[in-house]
C-alpha cells in the first residue's frame, strides 16, 4: 500500500523465557484477519502480507460498490427523464381511434402509471466491512437493473403505440389510393401517395393524402361546372319555339288576346300558312244604333191607328224592322 495507509506492524514476540513460562494468547486484532481468509497468506508471507491482502480486497469492493451506486443513480435518472420526455407525452396522447390496435394505448397508459410510482431507494456504500460492502453492491446492481428494465418496458409500449398508429395511417392511405383511381385531376398525386405509403413516413403520407384529396375536389368541381353548363344548354334548347324556320324565328303558336267591342277576350289562334307569329281574330260587325220613335209623341212614327212605330235589328247586320213601340 502507499505511505498514506501504512500496513500495521505486528507486535514484538515475547522472549524465549516468557514464552516457556506461559503459552501466548492470540491477539484480538488477528482474529478477524484470519477469519477473512489470511491463513494461506500467513503461511507464505507473514502477518504483514495478510493485512495488505485484506486491505486490497476491501478497496476493490468499495470501488465496485461506488460503480454500482453510480449506475443505479443514472438508471433512475434515465427513467425520470423519459417519463417527462416529449416522445412519451406524444405517444400517451394518441387515441384509440388513431391506432390499428387499441390495446396498445391501454397497455402504455398502465405501464406509465406503474413506472411513475416506482420509488426504489438507492443506499450508499458502507465505509468498511467487506461483507456489508458486497451486500450493498448487490442491492445497487439489482436496483439499477430494475430501473433500466422499467425504462425499456415503457419505451417498448410507446413504440408499440406509434407503430400501431402508423399501421392505421398506412391502411387509411391505401384505401384512399385505391378509391381515388380515376377521380383525381392529376394522377401524379396518386403516384406520390403510393411512394409515401411504402416509406411509412407519417408526415409524407399525410402530405400526399392531402394532395390527393385536393386533386379529387378539383376534378369534382370541374365536372360539376361542365355538367351545369350542359344542363343550361339543354334547358335553353328545350324552351325554343317550334314554327317556320324560313323567317329566322320559331314562334309560339298558341292562343292570344284580341280586342273586342266590350274589351279584351281570349281568342284561340291557329297557325296560318307557313309563316310564324300570330293570326288576328275576326272582328264582329257593329250593331245598328236604335232609331228614336217618330209620331205625335216624338218617340216614333205615328200610324192610322195611333200606334208608335219603332225599329229593331240584330247583330247580323241586316236592316232593322218596324215593330210597335209598346
mmCIF file of C-alpha atoms in Angstrom:
data_model
loop_
_atom_site.group_PDB
_atom_site.id
_atom_site.type_symbol
_atom_site.label_atom_id
_atom_site.label_comp_id
_atom_site.label_asym_id
_atom_site.label_seq_id
_atom_site.Cartn_x
_atom_site.Cartn_y
_atom_site.Cartn_z
ATOM 1 C CA UNK A 1 0.000 0.000 0.000
ATOM 2 C CA UNK A 2 1.016 3.645 -0.250
ATOM 3 C CA UNK A 3 2.544 5.670 2.542
ATOM 4 C CA UNK A 4 -0.801 7.178 3.453
ATOM 5 C CA UNK A 5 -2.108 3.789 4.544
ATOM 6 C CA UNK A 6 0.860 2.046 6.202
ATOM 7 C CA UNK A 7 0.461 -1.609 6.931
ATOM 8 C CA UNK A 8 0.269 -2.126 10.721
ATOM 9 C CA UNK A 9 3.311 -3.865 12.073
ATOM 10 C CA UNK A 10 2.721 -6.920 14.299
ATOM 11 C CA UNK A 11 3.763 -6.607 17.920
ATOM 12 C CA UNK A 12 7.198 -7.919 19.034
ATOM 13 C CA UNK A 13 7.071 -11.530 20.079
ATOM 14 C CA UNK A 14 7.996 -12.245 23.783
ATOM 15 C CA UNK A 15 11.383 -13.654 24.783
ATOM 16 C CA UNK A 16 12.021 -17.383 24.978
ATOM 17 C CA UNK A 17 11.773 -17.475 28.810
ATOM 18 C CA UNK A 18 8.465 -15.760 28.871
ATOM 19 C CA UNK A 19 7.220 -17.964 26.081
ATOM 20 C CA UNK A 20 8.212 -21.006 28.049
ATOM 21 C CA UNK A 21 6.553 -19.770 31.232
ATOM 22 C CA UNK A 22 3.160 -19.425 29.669
ATOM 23 C CA UNK A 23 1.509 -20.027 26.288
ATOM 24 C CA UNK A 24 0.949 -16.722 24.475
ATOM 25 C CA UNK A 25 -2.629 -15.698 23.720
ATOM 26 C CA UNK A 26 -3.822 -14.838 20.152
ATOM 27 C CA UNK A 27 -4.000 -11.060 19.629
ATOM 28 C CA UNK A 28 -7.585 -9.788 19.233
ATOM 29 C CA UNK A 29 -6.768 -7.834 16.111
ATOM 30 C CA UNK A 30 -5.590 -11.022 14.437
ATOM 31 C CA UNK A 31 -8.892 -12.886 14.767
ATOM 32 C CA UNK A 32 -10.828 -11.099 12.005
ATOM 33 C CA UNK A 33 -7.852 -11.233 9.720
ATOM 34 C CA UNK A 34 -7.607 -14.953 9.988
ATOM 35 C CA UNK A 35 -11.377 -15.245 9.714
ATOM 36 C CA UNK A 36 -11.135 -13.277 6.485
ATOM 37 C CA UNK A 37 -9.033 -15.942 4.857
ATOM 38 C CA UNK A 38 -5.462 -14.985 5.678
ATOM 39 C CA UNK A 39 -4.278 -18.437 6.703
ATOM 40 C CA UNK A 40 -2.605 -19.046 3.372
ATOM 41 C CA UNK A 41 -1.082 -15.615 3.290
ATOM 42 C CA UNK A 42 0.257 -16.025 6.816
ATOM 43 C CA UNK A 43 1.980 -19.199 5.815
ATOM 44 C CA UNK A 44 3.507 -17.566 2.778
ATOM 45 C CA UNK A 45 4.351 -14.038 3.824
ATOM 46 C CA UNK A 46 3.520 -13.457 7.451
ATOM 47 C CA UNK A 47 1.039 -11.187 9.156
ATOM 48 C CA UNK A 48 2.047 -8.065 7.198
ATOM 49 C CA UNK A 49 1.238 -9.692 3.858
ATOM 50 C CA UNK A 50 -2.136 -10.824 5.180
ATOM 51 C CA UNK A 51 -3.120 -7.344 6.220
ATOM 52 C CA UNK A 52 -2.074 -5.949 2.858
ATOM 53 C CA UNK A 53 -4.148 -8.545 1.028
ATOM 54 C CA UNK A 54 -7.219 -7.869 3.148
ATOM 55 C CA UNK A 55 -6.956 -4.118 2.675
ATOM 56 C CA UNK A 56 -6.664 -4.563 -1.081
ATOM 57 C CA UNK A 57 -9.845 -6.644 -1.193
ATOM 58 C CA UNK A 58 -11.647 -4.010 0.842
ATOM 59 C CA UNK A 59 -10.530 -1.271 -1.515
ATOM 60 C CA UNK A 60 -11.612 -3.228 -4.614
ATOM 61 C CA UNK A 61 -15.027 -3.963 -3.089
ATOM 62 C CA UNK A 62 -15.519 -0.302 -2.209
ATOM 63 C CA UNK A 63 -14.731 0.753 -5.766
ATOM 64 C CA UNK A 64 -17.163 -1.826 -7.151
ATOM 65 C CA UNK A 65 -19.858 -0.583 -4.803
ATOM 66 C CA UNK A 66 -19.291 3.009 -5.887
ATOM 67 C CA UNK A 67 -19.622 1.965 -9.539
ATOM 68 C CA UNK A 68 -22.892 0.145 -8.808
ATOM 69 C CA UNK A 69 -24.155 3.178 -6.939
ATOM 70 C CA UNK A 70 -23.472 5.481 -9.914
ATOM 71 C CA UNK A 71 -25.149 3.006 -12.272
ATOM 72 C CA UNK A 72 -28.279 2.861 -10.108
ATOM 73 C CA UNK A 73 -28.471 6.652 -9.856
ATOM 74 C CA UNK A 74 -28.109 7.037 -13.627
ATOM 75 C CA UNK A 75 -30.747 4.387 -14.294
ATOM 76 C CA UNK A 76 -33.210 6.159 -12.020
ATOM 77 C CA UNK A 77 -32.463 9.491 -13.665
ATOM 78 C CA UNK A 78 -32.934 7.978 -17.108
ATOM 79 C CA UNK A 79 -36.371 6.702 -16.154
ATOM 80 C CA UNK A 80 -37.369 10.059 -14.682
ATOM 81 C CA UNK A 81 -36.233 11.903 -17.812
ATOM 82 C CA UNK A 82 -38.002 9.525 -20.172
ATOM 83 C CA UNK A 83 -41.276 9.788 -18.276
ATOM 84 C CA UNK A 84 -41.088 13.564 -18.850
ATOM 85 C CA UNK A 85 -39.908 13.343 -22.464
ATOM 86 C CA UNK A 86 -41.850 14.784 -25.403
ATOM 87 C CA UNK A 87 -41.647 11.437 -27.187
ATOM 88 C CA UNK A 88 -43.541 9.668 -24.411
ATOM 89 C CA UNK A 89 -46.023 12.517 -23.992
ATOM 90 C CA UNK A 90 -46.825 12.312 -27.702
ATOM 91 C CA UNK A 91 -47.381 8.564 -27.519
ATOM 92 C CA UNK A 92 -49.573 8.857 -24.420
ATOM 93 C CA UNK A 93 -51.881 11.383 -26.117
ATOM 94 C CA UNK A 94 -52.668 9.007 -29.001
ATOM 95 C CA UNK A 95 -56.338 7.994 -29.006
ATOM 96 C CA UNK A 96 -57.862 4.574 -29.573
ATOM 97 C CA UNK A 97 -59.363 5.743 -32.852
ATOM 98 C CA UNK A 98 -55.923 6.723 -34.169
ATOM 99 C CA UNK A 99 -54.351 3.274 -33.942
ATOM 100 C CA UNK A 100 -54.993 -0.033 -35.616
ATOM 101 C CA UNK A 101 -54.794 -1.948 -32.308
ATOM 102 C CA UNK A 102 -56.482 -0.075 -29.468
ATOM 103 C CA UNK A 103 -54.988 -2.411 -26.854
ATOM 104 C CA UNK A 104 -51.596 -0.750 -27.270
ATOM 105 C CA UNK A 105 -52.970 2.544 -25.969
ATOM 106 C CA UNK A 106 -54.305 0.987 -22.781
ATOM 107 C CA UNK A 107 -51.148 -1.010 -22.150
ATOM 108 C CA UNK A 108 -48.963 2.069 -22.465
ATOM 109 C CA UNK A 109 -51.117 4.048 -20.048
ATOM 110 C CA UNK A 110 -50.936 1.264 -17.461
ATOM 111 C CA UNK A 111 -47.177 0.859 -17.842
ATOM 112 C CA UNK A 112 -46.528 4.571 -17.459
ATOM 113 C CA UNK A 113 -48.696 4.719 -14.354
ATOM 114 C CA UNK A 114 -46.764 1.890 -12.716
ATOM 115 C CA UNK A 115 -43.387 3.338 -13.681
ATOM 116 C CA UNK A 116 -44.309 6.723 -12.267
ATOM 117 C CA UNK A 117 -44.897 5.157 -8.866
ATOM 118 C CA UNK A 118 -41.546 3.380 -8.800
ATOM 119 C CA UNK A 119 -39.519 4.775 -5.895
ATOM 120 C CA UNK A 120 -36.681 2.421 -5.077
ATOM 121 C CA UNK A 121 -34.201 3.756 -2.540
ATOM 122 C CA UNK A 122 -30.571 3.824 -3.541
ATOM 123 C CA UNK A 123 -28.381 3.123 -0.470
ATOM 124 C CA UNK A 124 -24.893 4.462 -0.085
ATOM 125 C CA UNK A 125 -21.846 2.236 0.123
ATOM 126 C CA UNK A 126 -20.510 1.382 3.616
ATOM 127 C CA UNK A 127 -17.090 2.761 4.622
ATOM 128 C CA UNK A 128 -15.829 -0.575 5.902
ATOM 129 C CA UNK A 129 -16.837 -4.157 6.358
ATOM 130 C CA UNK A 130 -16.214 -6.308 3.305
ATOM 131 C CA UNK A 131 -19.401 -8.311 3.782
ATOM 132 C CA UNK A 132 -21.574 -5.206 4.140
ATOM 133 C CA UNK A 133 -19.980 -3.548 1.131
ATOM 134 C CA UNK A 134 -20.667 -6.567 -1.040
ATOM 135 C CA UNK A 135 -24.274 -6.777 0.167
ATOM 136 C CA UNK A 136 -24.960 -3.141 -0.689
ATOM 137 C CA UNK A 137 -23.252 -3.587 -4.050
ATOM 138 C CA UNK A 138 -25.583 -6.461 -4.925
ATOM 139 C CA UNK A 139 -28.579 -4.388 -3.884
ATOM 140 C CA UNK A 140 -27.444 -1.452 -6.002
ATOM 141 C CA UNK A 141 -26.943 -3.683 -9.030
ATOM 142 C CA UNK A 142 -30.461 -5.030 -8.627
ATOM 143 C CA UNK A 143 -31.874 -1.517 -8.336
ATOM 144 C CA UNK A 144 -30.046 -0.313 -11.441
ATOM 145 C CA UNK A 145 -31.297 -3.339 -13.382
ATOM 146 C CA UNK A 146 -34.889 -2.724 -12.252
ATOM 147 C CA UNK A 147 -34.802 0.928 -13.334
ATOM 148 C CA UNK A 148 -33.280 0.035 -16.692
ATOM 149 C CA UNK A 149 -35.894 -2.676 -17.212
ATOM 150 C CA UNK A 150 -38.708 -0.220 -16.449
ATOM 151 C CA UNK A 151 -37.342 2.280 -18.950
ATOM 152 C CA UNK A 152 -37.190 -0.459 -21.566
ATOM 153 C CA UNK A 153 -40.773 -1.541 -20.893
ATOM 154 C CA UNK A 154 -42.155 1.983 -21.162
ATOM 155 C CA UNK A 155 -40.234 2.627 -24.372
ATOM 156 C CA UNK A 156 -41.428 -0.647 -25.867
ATOM 157 C CA UNK A 157 -45.075 0.164 -25.162
ATOM 158 C CA UNK A 158 -44.671 3.681 -26.548
ATOM 159 C CA UNK A 159 -43.123 2.269 -29.704
ATOM 160 C CA UNK A 160 -45.998 -0.210 -29.992
ATOM 161 C CA UNK A 161 -48.498 2.664 -29.921
ATOM 162 C CA UNK A 162 -46.560 4.603 -32.544
ATOM 163 C CA UNK A 163 -46.261 1.527 -34.754
ATOM 164 C CA UNK A 164 -49.991 0.846 -34.470
ATOM 165 C CA UNK A 165 -50.702 4.447 -35.359
ATOM 166 C CA UNK A 166 -48.510 4.148 -38.435
ATOM 167 C CA UNK A 167 -50.279 0.938 -39.404
ATOM 168 C CA UNK A 168 -53.623 2.717 -39.353
ATOM 169 C CA UNK A 169 -52.259 5.661 -41.326
ATOM 170 C CA UNK A 170 -50.919 3.278 -43.950
ATOM 171 C CA UNK A 171 -54.205 1.341 -44.087
ATOM 172 C CA UNK A 172 -56.279 4.513 -44.462
ATOM 173 C CA UNK A 173 -53.917 5.934 -47.072
ATOM 174 C CA UNK A 174 -54.013 2.676 -49.031
ATOM 175 C CA UNK A 175 -57.805 2.811 -49.091
ATOM 176 C CA UNK A 176 -57.699 6.413 -50.336
ATOM 177 C CA UNK A 177 -55.177 5.402 -53.002
ATOM 178 C CA UNK A 178 -57.458 2.646 -54.268
ATOM 179 C CA UNK A 179 -60.653 4.705 -54.108
ATOM 180 C CA UNK A 180 -59.106 7.700 -55.877
ATOM 181 C CA UNK A 181 -58.369 5.844 -59.105
ATOM 182 C CA UNK A 182 -59.950 7.795 -61.968
ATOM 183 C CA UNK A 183 -61.211 10.504 -59.610
ATOM 184 C CA UNK A 184 -58.211 12.843 -59.498
ATOM 185 C CA UNK A 185 -57.442 15.735 -61.805
ATOM 186 C CA UNK A 186 -53.733 14.857 -61.906
ATOM 187 C CA UNK A 187 -52.751 11.217 -61.488
ATOM 188 C CA UNK A 188 -49.238 12.182 -60.351
ATOM 189 C CA UNK A 189 -50.547 12.782 -56.840
ATOM 190 C CA UNK A 190 -51.587 9.128 -56.605
ATOM 191 C CA UNK A 191 -48.082 8.012 -57.546
ATOM 192 C CA UNK A 192 -46.660 10.280 -54.830
ATOM 193 C CA UNK A 193 -49.066 8.790 -52.293
ATOM 194 C CA UNK A 194 -48.061 5.259 -53.260
ATOM 195 C CA UNK A 195 -44.382 6.082 -52.668
ATOM 196 C CA UNK A 196 -45.178 7.710 -49.320
ATOM 197 C CA UNK A 197 -47.065 4.606 -48.210
ATOM 198 C CA UNK A 198 -44.033 2.451 -48.998
ATOM 199 C CA UNK A 199 -41.821 4.704 -46.882
ATOM 200 C CA UNK A 200 -44.233 4.523 -43.911
ATOM 201 C CA UNK A 201 -43.355 8.124 -43.155
ATOM 202 C CA UNK A 202 -46.343 9.597 -41.361
ATOM 203 C CA UNK A 203 -45.603 13.181 -42.418
ATOM 204 C CA UNK A 204 -45.025 12.221 -46.066
ATOM 205 C CA UNK A 205 -48.215 10.150 -46.118
ATOM 206 C CA UNK A 206 -50.233 12.985 -44.591
ATOM 207 C CA UNK A 207 -48.985 15.461 -47.198
ATOM 208 C CA UNK A 208 -49.615 13.020 -50.044
ATOM 209 C CA UNK A 209 -53.146 12.259 -48.826
ATOM 210 C CA UNK A 210 -53.935 15.977 -48.728
ATOM 211 C CA UNK A 211 -52.673 16.383 -52.291
ATOM 212 C CA UNK A 212 -54.885 13.508 -53.460
ATOM 213 C CA UNK A 213 -57.946 14.935 -51.712
ATOM 214 C CA UNK A 214 -57.296 18.364 -53.227
ATOM 215 C CA UNK A 215 -56.982 16.801 -56.675
ATOM 216 C CA UNK A 216 -60.229 14.862 -56.175
ATOM 217 C CA UNK A 217 -62.014 18.076 -55.231
ATOM 218 C CA UNK A 218 -60.544 19.923 -58.221
ATOM 219 C CA UNK A 219 -61.819 17.249 -60.610
ATOM 220 C CA UNK A 220 -65.185 17.141 -58.869
ATOM 221 C CA UNK A 221 -65.569 20.910 -59.173
ATOM 222 C CA UNK A 222 -64.558 20.843 -62.835
ATOM 223 C CA UNK A 223 -67.015 18.026 -63.577
ATOM 224 C CA UNK A 224 -69.808 19.840 -61.755
ATOM 225 C CA UNK A 225 -69.146 23.026 -63.723
ATOM 226 C CA UNK A 226 -69.154 21.170 -67.037
ATOM 227 C CA UNK A 227 -72.356 19.361 -66.085
ATOM 228 C CA UNK A 228 -74.050 22.622 -65.141
ATOM 229 C CA UNK A 229 -73.127 24.155 -68.477
ATOM 230 C CA UNK A 230 -74.538 21.178 -70.357
ATOM 231 C CA UNK A 231 -77.755 21.301 -68.338
ATOM 232 C CA UNK A 232 -78.101 25.005 -69.002
ATOM 233 C CA UNK A 233 -77.558 24.462 -72.700
ATOM 234 C CA UNK A 234 -80.067 21.619 -72.727
ATOM 235 C CA UNK A 235 -82.575 23.779 -70.869
ATOM 236 C CA UNK A 236 -82.142 26.593 -73.393
ATOM 237 C CA UNK A 237 -82.681 24.198 -76.283
ATOM 238 C CA UNK A 238 -85.716 22.649 -74.644
ATOM 239 C CA UNK A 239 -87.540 26.022 -74.313
ATOM 240 C CA UNK A 240 -87.171 27.049 -78.002
ATOM 241 C CA UNK A 241 -90.280 27.829 -80.066
ATOM 242 C CA UNK A 242 -91.482 25.445 -82.773
ATOM 243 C CA UNK A 243 -92.505 27.074 -86.048
ATOM 244 C CA UNK A 244 -91.440 28.058 -89.546
ATOM 245 C CA UNK A 245 -87.694 28.420 -89.735
ATOM 246 C CA UNK A 246 -87.756 30.308 -93.037
ATOM 247 C CA UNK A 247 -88.409 33.562 -91.289
ATOM 248 C CA UNK A 248 -85.464 33.049 -88.947
ATOM 249 C CA UNK A 249 -87.633 32.700 -85.844
ATOM 250 C CA UNK A 250 -89.680 29.875 -84.468
ATOM 251 C CA UNK A 251 -92.595 31.352 -82.635
ATOM 252 C CA UNK A 252 -95.198 30.211 -80.222
ATOM 253 C CA UNK A 253 -98.484 29.200 -81.962
ATOM 254 C CA UNK A 254 -100.864 29.147 -79.029
ATOM 255 C CA UNK A 255 -103.826 31.406 -78.357
ATOM 256 C CA UNK A 256 -103.665 35.098 -77.641
ATOM 257 C CA UNK A 257 -105.731 38.072 -76.626
ATOM 258 C CA UNK A 258 -107.762 40.195 -79.100
ATOM 259 C CA UNK A 259 -109.687 43.435 -78.647
ATOM 260 C CA UNK A 260 -113.464 43.269 -78.957
ATOM 261 C CA UNK A 261 -116.195 45.820 -78.631
ATOM 262 C CA UNK A 262 -116.694 45.075 -74.971
ATOM 263 C CA UNK A 263 -112.983 44.904 -74.056
ATOM 264 C CA UNK A 264 -110.421 42.095 -74.415
ATOM 265 C CA UNK A 265 -111.383 38.477 -74.966
ATOM 266 C CA UNK A 266 -109.230 35.364 -75.244
ATOM 267 C CA UNK A 267 -109.262 34.074 -78.830
ATOM 268 C CA UNK A 268 -107.532 30.773 -79.656
ATOM 269 C CA UNK A 269 -105.247 31.135 -82.626
ATOM 270 C CA UNK A 270 -104.212 28.678 -85.263
ATOM 271 C CA UNK A 271 -101.102 28.846 -87.411
ATOM 272 C CA UNK A 272 -101.814 30.250 -90.821
ATOM 273 C CA UNK A 273 -99.820 29.107 -93.806
ATOM 274 C CA UNK A 274 -96.089 28.655 -93.443
ATOM 275 C CA UNK A 275 -95.485 31.873 -91.578
ATOM 276 C CA UNK A 276 -94.934 32.096 -87.853
ATOM 277 C CA UNK A 277 -96.382 34.560 -85.437
ATOM 278 C CA UNK A 278 -99.918 35.476 -84.517
ATOM 279 C CA UNK A 279 -103.117 35.462 -86.676
ATOM 280 C CA UNK A 280 -105.588 38.347 -85.978
ATOM 281 C CA UNK A 281 -109.006 37.280 -84.774
ATOM 282 C CA UNK A 282 -112.042 38.300 -86.944
ATOM 283 C CA UNK A 283 -113.715 41.447 -85.709
ATOM 284 C CA UNK A 284 -117.531 41.336 -85.044
ATOM 285 C CA UNK A 285 -119.844 43.525 -87.145
ATOM 286 C CA UNK A 286 -121.030 46.711 -85.394
ATOM 287 C CA UNK A 287 -124.591 46.662 -84.099
ATOM 288 C CA UNK A 288 -127.098 49.246 -85.586
ATOM 289 C CA UNK A 289 -127.997 52.096 -83.366
ATOM 290 C CA UNK A 290 -131.744 52.039 -82.394
ATOM 291 C CA UNK A 291 -133.745 54.825 -84.053
ATOM 292 C CA UNK A 292 -135.844 57.142 -81.911
ATOM 293 C CA UNK A 293 -139.631 56.732 -82.298
ATOM 294 C CA UNK A 294 -141.454 59.126 -84.524
ATOM 295 C CA UNK A 295 -145.041 60.396 -84.235
ATOM 296 C CA UNK A 296 -147.076 62.829 -82.305
ATOM 297 C CA UNK A 297 -145.428 61.934 -79.107
ATOM 298 C CA UNK A 298 -141.987 62.401 -80.708
ATOM 299 C CA UNK A 299 -140.984 58.785 -79.902
ATOM 300 C CA UNK A 300 -141.790 57.055 -83.210
ATOM 301 C CA UNK A 301 -143.750 57.188 -86.431
ATOM 302 C CA UNK A 302 -147.430 57.608 -85.971
ATOM 303 C CA UNK A 303 -149.883 55.424 -87.869
ATOM 304 C CA UNK A 304 -153.528 55.491 -88.669
ATOM 305 C CA UNK A 305 -154.253 53.575 -85.571
ATOM 306 C CA UNK A 306 -152.227 55.927 -83.475
ATOM 307 C CA UNK A 307 -149.585 53.328 -82.598
ATOM 308 C CA UNK A 308 -145.989 54.365 -82.228
ATOM 309 C CA UNK A 309 -143.627 52.560 -84.614
ATOM 310 C CA UNK A 310 -140.060 51.538 -83.548
ATOM 311 C CA UNK A 311 -137.224 49.898 -85.421
ATOM 312 C CA UNK A 312 -135.250 46.938 -84.132
ATOM 313 C CA UNK A 313 -132.441 44.870 -85.508
ATOM 314 C CA UNK A 314 -129.982 42.109 -84.607
ATOM 315 C CA UNK A 315 -126.212 41.806 -84.685
ATOM 316 C CA UNK A 316 -126.094 40.182 -88.088
ATOM 317 C CA UNK A 317 -126.045 43.497 -89.887
ATOM 318 C CA UNK A 318 -129.410 43.027 -91.597
ATOM 319 C CA UNK A 319 -131.763 46.076 -91.989
ATOM 320 C CA UNK A 320 -133.968 46.748 -88.983
ATOM 321 C CA UNK A 321 -137.741 46.016 -88.996
ATOM 322 C CA UNK A 322 -140.676 48.092 -87.736
ATOM 323 C CA UNK A 323 -142.421 46.935 -84.596
ATOM 324 C CA UNK A 324 -144.965 48.610 -82.273
ATOM 325 C CA UNK A 325 -143.181 50.571 -79.613
ATOM 326 C CA UNK A 326 -145.387 49.087 -76.937
#
